[in-house]
Short mmCIF file of C-alpha atoms and ligand atoms in Angstrom, two decimals:
data_model
loop_
_atom_site.label_atom_id
_atom_site.label_comp_id
_atom_site.label_asym_id
_atom_site.label_seq_id
_atom_site.Cartn_x
_atom_site.Cartn_y
_atom_site.Cartn_z
CA MET A 216 0.00 0.00 0.00
CA GLU A 217 1.17 3.50 -0.86
CA ASN A 218 -0.45 5.62 1.88
CA CYS A 219 -0.60 5.64 5.66
CA ILE A 220 -1.12 8.14 8.45
CA TYR A 221 1.82 9.65 10.32
CA ASN A 222 1.27 12.31 13.00
CA GLY A 223 -2.30 12.79 11.78
CA LYS A 224 -1.28 13.39 8.15
CA GLU A 225 -1.37 11.15 5.11
CA ILE A 226 2.06 10.21 3.79
CA CYS A 227 2.79 8.42 0.53
CA THR A 228 5.62 6.10 -0.55
CA TYR A 229 5.74 7.88 -3.94
CA ASP A 230 7.50 10.73 -2.15
CA LEU A 231 10.37 8.49 -1.10
CA LYS A 232 12.27 8.60 -4.40
CA ASP A 233 13.63 11.52 -6.38
CA LYS A 234 13.33 11.97 -10.12
CA ASN A 235 16.29 9.66 -10.71
CA HIS A 236 14.48 6.97 -8.69
CA LEU A 237 16.97 7.20 -5.84
CA TYR A 238 15.74 6.99 -2.29
CA ILE A 239 15.65 10.19 -0.23
CA SER A 240 17.42 8.51 2.64
CA GLU A 241 16.51 10.98 5.41
CA LEU A 242 12.83 10.41 4.71
CA VAL A 243 13.23 6.62 4.63
CA GLU A 244 15.05 6.77 7.96
CA GLU A 245 12.44 9.06 9.53
CA TRP A 246 9.52 6.86 8.47
CA LYS A 247 11.29 3.64 9.51
CA LEU A 248 11.93 5.14 12.95
CA ALA A 249 8.31 6.28 13.15
CA ALA A 250 7.15 2.76 12.26
CA GLY A 251 9.36 1.37 15.02
CA GLU A 252 7.67 3.72 17.46
CA GLY A 253 4.21 2.62 16.29
CA LYS A 254 3.43 5.98 14.71
CA LEU A 255 2.58 4.77 11.18
CA ILE A 256 -1.09 3.86 11.06
CA CYS A 257 -3.21 2.34 8.30
CA SER A 258 -5.82 4.86 7.17
CA GLU A 259 -8.42 2.13 6.66
CA CYS A 260 -8.16 -0.16 9.67
CA GLY A 261 -6.09 1.87 12.15
CA GLN A 262 -3.51 -0.90 12.67
CA ARG A 263 0.21 -0.21 12.84
CA VAL A 264 2.12 -0.55 9.58
CA TYR A 265 5.81 -0.57 8.63
CA LEU A 266 7.79 0.71 5.66
CA ALA A 267 9.43 -1.68 3.22
CA ALA A 268 11.95 0.19 1.09
CA GLY A 269 14.27 -2.28 -0.62
CA PRO A 270 16.58 -1.72 -3.57
CA ILE A 271 14.63 -3.64 -6.23
CA MET A 272 10.91 -3.46 -5.54
CA GLU A 273 8.92 -0.26 -5.26
CA PRO A 274 8.62 0.87 -1.61
CA TYR A 275 5.36 0.12 0.23
CA PHE A 276 3.72 0.16 3.62
CA ALA A 277 2.67 -3.19 5.02
CA HIS A 278 0.66 -4.42 7.98
CA TYR A 279 2.25 -6.61 10.62
CA ASP A 280 -0.97 -8.56 10.40
CA LYS A 281 -2.84 -7.73 7.21
CA LEU A 282 -5.60 -10.33 7.44
CA ALA A 283 -8.32 -7.98 8.62
CA CYS A 284 -7.68 -5.07 6.26
CA PRO A 285 -8.96 -4.79 2.68
CA TYR A 286 -6.36 -2.11 1.82
CA GLY A 287 -3.54 -4.22 3.24
CA ASN A 288 -4.69 -7.20 1.22
CA LEU A 289 -4.49 -5.44 -2.14
CA THR A 290 -1.74 -6.94 -4.25
CA GLU A 291 -0.29 -4.91 -7.07
CA SER A 292 2.28 -5.69 -9.73
CA GLU A 293 5.57 -3.81 -9.82
CA GLU A 294 4.47 -2.27 -13.13
CA LEU A 295 1.36 -0.84 -11.51
CA LYS A 296 3.24 0.42 -8.45
CA LYS A 297 5.98 2.08 -10.46
CA GLY A 298 3.45 3.49 -12.92
CA LYS A 299 1.49 5.07 -10.09
CA ARG A 300 4.63 6.61 -8.68
CA LEU A 301 5.60 8.02 -12.10
CA LEU A 302 2.15 9.56 -12.57
CA TYR A 303 2.19 10.98 -9.06
CA SER A 304 5.58 12.60 -9.83
CA LEU A 305 4.20 13.97 -13.10
CA LEU A 306 1.47 15.77 -11.16
CA LYS A 307 3.94 16.97 -8.51
CA ARG A 308 6.13 18.48 -11.23
CA SER A 309 3.14 19.99 -13.01
CA PHE A 310 1.49 21.48 -9.92
CA PRO A 311 4.18 22.28 -7.36
CA GLU A 312 1.77 24.57 -5.51
CA CYS A 313 -1.14 22.12 -5.24
CA GLU A 314 -1.97 19.21 -3.02
CA ILE A 315 -1.47 15.89 -4.82
CA HIS A 316 -3.13 12.76 -3.44
CA ALA A 317 -2.43 9.15 -4.28
CA ARG A 318 -5.27 6.60 -4.10
CA TYR A 319 -7.74 9.37 -3.56
CA LYS A 320 -11.16 8.40 -2.27
CA MET A 321 -13.77 10.52 -3.99
CA LYS A 322 -17.17 11.50 -2.65
CA ASN A 323 -18.91 8.61 -4.41
CA GLY A 324 -16.55 6.10 -2.75
CA MET A 325 -14.51 5.36 -5.90
CA TYR A 326 -10.75 5.77 -5.88
CA SER A 327 -8.71 7.64 -8.45
CA THR A 328 -5.02 6.80 -8.86
CA CYS A 329 -3.84 10.37 -8.33
CA TYR A 330 -5.74 13.52 -7.68
CA VAL A 331 -4.97 17.24 -7.79
CA THR A 332 -7.03 19.53 -5.61
CA SER A 333 -6.94 22.81 -7.45
CA PRO A 334 -7.57 26.05 -5.59
CA ALA A 335 -9.41 27.30 -8.69
CA GLY A 336 -11.87 24.45 -8.36
CA ASN A 337 -11.10 22.43 -11.48
CA ASP A 338 -9.68 19.27 -9.96
CA ILE A 339 -7.85 16.71 -12.08
CA ALA A 340 -7.91 12.94 -11.57
CA ILE A 341 -5.53 10.44 -13.11
CA ASP A 342 -7.14 7.08 -13.59
CA TYR A 343 -4.49 4.44 -14.30
CA HIS A 344 -5.28 0.82 -15.08
CA LEU A 345 -3.36 -2.02 -16.64
CA GLN A 346 -6.58 -3.76 -17.64
CA HIS A 347 -9.81 -2.62 -19.29
CA SER A 348 -12.86 -2.04 -17.15
CA SER A 349 -16.27 -3.04 -18.48
CA ILE A 350 -18.15 -0.41 -20.52
CA GLY A 351 -20.61 0.00 -17.64
CA LYS A 352 -17.94 0.61 -15.06
CA PHE A 353 -16.06 3.01 -17.31
CA GLN A 354 -19.19 5.03 -18.01
CA GLU A 355 -20.16 5.21 -14.36
CA ARG A 356 -16.70 6.59 -13.57
CA ASP A 357 -16.63 8.95 -16.53
CA GLN A 358 -20.08 10.34 -15.75
CA TYR A 359 -19.09 10.90 -12.16
CA TYR A 360 -16.01 12.87 -13.21
CA LYS A 361 -17.99 14.94 -15.70
CA SER A 362 -20.88 15.69 -13.33
CA SER A 363 -18.44 16.64 -10.54
CA ARG A 364 -16.41 18.90 -12.87
CA ILE A 365 -13.32 16.79 -12.37
CA THR A 366 -11.11 16.44 -15.45
CA PRO A 367 -10.08 12.80 -15.87
CA ILE A 368 -6.84 11.67 -17.50
CA TYR A 369 -7.24 7.98 -18.30
CA VAL A 370 -3.97 6.10 -18.59
CA MET A 371 -3.62 2.50 -19.72
CA GLY A 372 -0.71 0.07 -19.41
CA ILE A 373 1.36 0.00 -22.60
CA ASN A 374 0.59 -3.70 -23.15
CA LYS A 375 -3.03 -2.80 -23.77
CA SER A 376 -2.07 -0.67 -26.75
CA GLY A 377 -2.94 -2.46 -29.99
CA LYS A 378 -0.12 -2.71 -32.50
CA ASP A 379 -2.23 -2.09 -35.59
CA ASN A 380 -3.12 1.29 -36.98
CA GLN A 381 -6.53 1.61 -35.46
CA ILE A 382 -7.97 1.99 -32.00
CA SER A 383 -9.88 -0.65 -30.04
CA TRP A 384 -13.42 -0.27 -28.74
CA TYR A 385 -12.06 0.60 -25.32
CA GLU A 386 -9.62 3.16 -26.67
CA ASN A 387 -12.53 4.66 -28.55
CA LEU A 388 -14.31 5.19 -25.21
CA LEU A 389 -11.22 6.93 -23.84
CA GLN A 390 -10.88 9.08 -26.95
CA LYS A 391 -14.53 10.11 -26.77
CA SER A 392 -14.02 11.22 -23.18
CA MET A 393 -10.73 13.09 -23.46
CA GLY A 394 -9.91 13.45 -27.15
CA LEU A 395 -6.99 11.01 -27.20
CA CYS A 396 -5.67 7.76 -25.69
CA VAL A 397 -2.77 7.64 -23.27
CA PHE A 398 -0.55 4.64 -22.51
CA LEU A 399 2.25 4.43 -19.98
CA ASP A 400 5.42 2.48 -20.68
CA VAL A 401 6.68 2.15 -17.12
CA TRP A 402 9.99 0.45 -17.95
CA ASN A 403 11.09 3.02 -20.54
CA GLU A 404 9.37 5.91 -18.75
CA LYS A 405 7.50 6.95 -21.84
CA MET A 406 3.96 7.89 -22.71
CA LEU A 407 2.35 6.77 -25.94
CA LEU A 408 -0.38 9.12 -27.16
CA LYS A 409 -2.80 7.97 -29.82
CA ARG A 410 -5.68 9.39 -31.74
CA SER A 411 -7.88 8.11 -34.50
CA PHE A 412 -9.65 10.38 -36.99
CA ASP A 413 -12.88 9.01 -38.45
CA TYR A 414 -14.44 11.05 -41.21
CA LYS A 415 -16.45 10.79 -44.39
CA VAL A 416 -15.63 11.99 -47.87
CA GLY A 417 -18.91 11.83 -49.76
CA SER A 418 -20.33 8.49 -48.71
CA LEU A 419 -16.92 6.92 -48.19
CA ARG A 420 -15.85 6.36 -44.57
CA LYS A 421 -12.18 7.01 -43.95
CA VAL A 422 -9.88 6.59 -40.96
CA ARG A 423 -6.56 8.18 -40.20
CA PHE A 424 -4.44 7.40 -37.22
CA TYR A 425 -1.65 9.16 -35.36
CA GLN A 426 0.52 8.06 -32.46
CA LYS A 427 3.72 9.28 -30.85
CA PHE A 428 5.92 8.35 -27.91
CA TYR A 429 7.05 11.03 -25.46
CA SER A 430 9.56 10.83 -22.65
CA LEU A 431 7.70 11.33 -19.39
CA GLU A 432 10.16 14.03 -18.38
CA ASP A 433 9.18 16.06 -21.46
CA ILE A 434 5.49 16.13 -20.51
CA LEU A 435 3.59 18.33 -18.07
CA VAL A 436 -0.10 18.56 -17.28
CA ASP A 437 -1.77 21.97 -17.54
CA SER A 438 -4.53 23.29 -15.30
CA ASN A 439 -7.18 22.06 -17.77
CA GLY A 440 -5.85 18.51 -17.55
CA ALA A 441 -4.25 18.64 -21.02
CA LEU A 442 -0.87 16.99 -21.59
CA LEU A 443 1.59 19.67 -22.66
CA CYS A 444 3.52 18.42 -25.68
CA ASP A 445 3.30 18.82 -29.47
CA PHE A 446 0.70 16.05 -29.88
CA LEU A 447 -2.26 18.45 -30.15
CA GLU A 448 -0.44 20.52 -32.78
CA GLU A 449 0.23 17.40 -34.82
CA CYS A 450 -3.45 16.45 -34.54
CA GLU A 451 -4.51 19.92 -35.68
CA LYS A 452 -2.34 19.49 -38.78
CA ILE A 453 -4.14 16.25 -39.54
CA ASP A 454 -7.52 17.94 -38.98
CA LEU A 455 -6.52 20.64 -41.46
CA SER A 456 -5.40 18.10 -44.02
CA ILE A 457 -8.73 16.26 -43.63
CA THR A 458 -10.61 19.52 -44.23
CA GLU A 459 -8.44 20.04 -47.31
CA GLU A 460 -9.24 16.54 -48.56
CA LYS A 461 -12.98 17.18 -48.13
CA ASN A 462 -12.72 20.55 -49.90
CA GLN A 463 -10.95 18.96 -52.83
CA TYR A 464 -13.69 16.36 -53.07
CA GLU A 465 -16.37 19.10 -53.03
CA GLN A 466 -14.49 20.98 -55.75
CA MET A 467 -14.27 17.84 -57.82
CA LEU A 468 -18.05 17.35 -57.44
CA ARG A 469 -18.74 20.94 -58.48
CA ALA A 470 -16.44 20.62 -61.50
CA ARG A 471 -18.24 17.44 -62.49
CA ASP A 472 -21.62 19.18 -62.11
CA ASP A 473 -20.38 22.04 -64.28
CA ILE A 474 -19.37 19.62 -67.01
CA ILE A 475 -22.74 17.86 -66.87
CA MET A 476 -24.56 21.20 -66.97
CA ASN A 477 -22.51 22.29 -69.96
CA MET A 478 -23.24 19.07 -71.77
CA ASN A 479 -26.97 19.57 -71.17
CA ASN A 480 -26.76 23.27 -72.01
CA ILE A 481 -28.01 24.18 -68.50
CA ARG A 482 -27.24 27.60 -67.07
CA PRO A 483 -26.72 27.67 -63.28
CA ASP A 484 -28.67 30.93 -62.79
CA VAL A 485 -31.64 29.66 -64.82
CA LEU A 486 -31.46 26.34 -62.98
CA SER A 487 -31.74 28.00 -59.57
CA THR A 488 -34.72 30.13 -60.75
CA ALA A 489 -36.31 26.95 -62.14
CA LEU A 490 -35.85 25.19 -58.80
CA GLU A 491 -37.48 28.08 -56.95
CA CYS A 492 -40.43 28.03 -59.36
CA LEU A 493 -40.91 24.30 -58.88
CA LYS A 494 -40.81 24.68 -55.10
CA ARG A 495 -43.55 27.31 -55.36
CA GLY A 496 -45.60 24.97 -57.55
CA GLU A 497 -45.17 27.12 -60.68
CA GLU A 498 -44.20 24.28 -62.95
CA HIS A 499 -45.76 26.00 -65.99
CA LEU A 500 -43.00 28.65 -65.88
CA VAL A 501 -40.18 26.09 -66.29
CA SER A 502 -39.09 24.67 -69.60
CA LYS A 503 -39.22 20.92 -70.18
CA ARG A 504 -35.44 20.70 -70.65
CA TYR A 505 -34.87 22.10 -67.15
CA ILE A 506 -37.58 19.91 -65.58
CA ASP A 507 -36.03 16.83 -67.21
CA TYR A 508 -32.61 17.83 -65.92
CA ILE A 509 -33.90 18.48 -62.38
CA VAL A 510 -35.73 15.14 -62.25
CA ALA A 511 -32.79 13.20 -63.73
CA ASN A 512 -30.39 14.64 -61.16
CA ASN A 513 -32.79 14.39 -58.23
CA LEU A 514 -32.31 18.05 -57.36
CA LEU A 515 -35.65 18.72 -55.72
ZN1 ZN B 651 -5.23 -1.55 7.28
#
C-alpha cells in the first residue's frame, strides 16, 4: 500500500524517491523510525504498519498482520506500483503549488489513482489501469467525473495498446471522453499518445491514425488537464489536411456538375430560378429541358 497516516497526516511512498528513482534517505530513515515507534497507522483499519523500502521493488507500507484489512490485502504488480509513482511525480512536477493525493477516495466512494485539488476548483484525476474495465464501469466513472467537474486523465498500461493502426473499442471510449488515448510504458518511462480520426468523404468512410511516444520528463499537465507536448499541434495538422481533402472532393463534385450542366446546355442561374419556381408549384413557368434535368439529377 502507498499511503498511511503519520502524526495525523497522510504520507505516501511515492514521495520516497527523487526523479532519478533514488531513495531520499533521510525520509526513509524518519519513516522507519516512526514505524518502530508505532506511529505509522493504516488509514483504513487503524492498525500499525511498517515501511518496506528495498533496492529492487517499489517501496510500500505493510501491515504486521494484514488479514483484517482490505487495503492491506491489495496486491499490485511492480508495473502498476511504479506506474502510479511516475504519474504521481508527473502531477507533482506539473502542480508544485497544489496538493497531490495518491489513491484518492472521492465523494462517491470510488478511488482515483492520483488527484490534484486545485484552488481554482477544477480538480484533475488520473485514472491508471493495466486492464480494461467493463463499458458500464467506465461510463459510471466517466459520468461521475464529468458531473463533478473533475477532469479525468485515463492512462492504460502499454501492453493494452494495440499494434495495428486503429484503436480498439475501449480506446474509442477513452478518446470520446478526453480526445486522445494515453498509454504508460513504465519500464522506458515513456507515454504513448494515440488518436484516431474518423471522417467521411462523400459516402466513403475514412480513418486516419496518429501516435507518438514522449519521454515522461518532457510532458507536463496543464490546469485544464491537457498533456503539454506537441501532440495536439500534430493532430490539428491532420484535422486541417482532412478539411483540405474534403474541400478537394467538393471541388471535384462541383467541377463534375459544371461539365454535366454544360453538356446539357443548363445555365446555373436559370437552374436556380427553375428550382425556386418548382418549389412554389409554378411548374408551368419552367421549360421541359430544365424539368427533365432536375428530375434526372434528383435536385428537388
Ligand atoms: Zn489496514
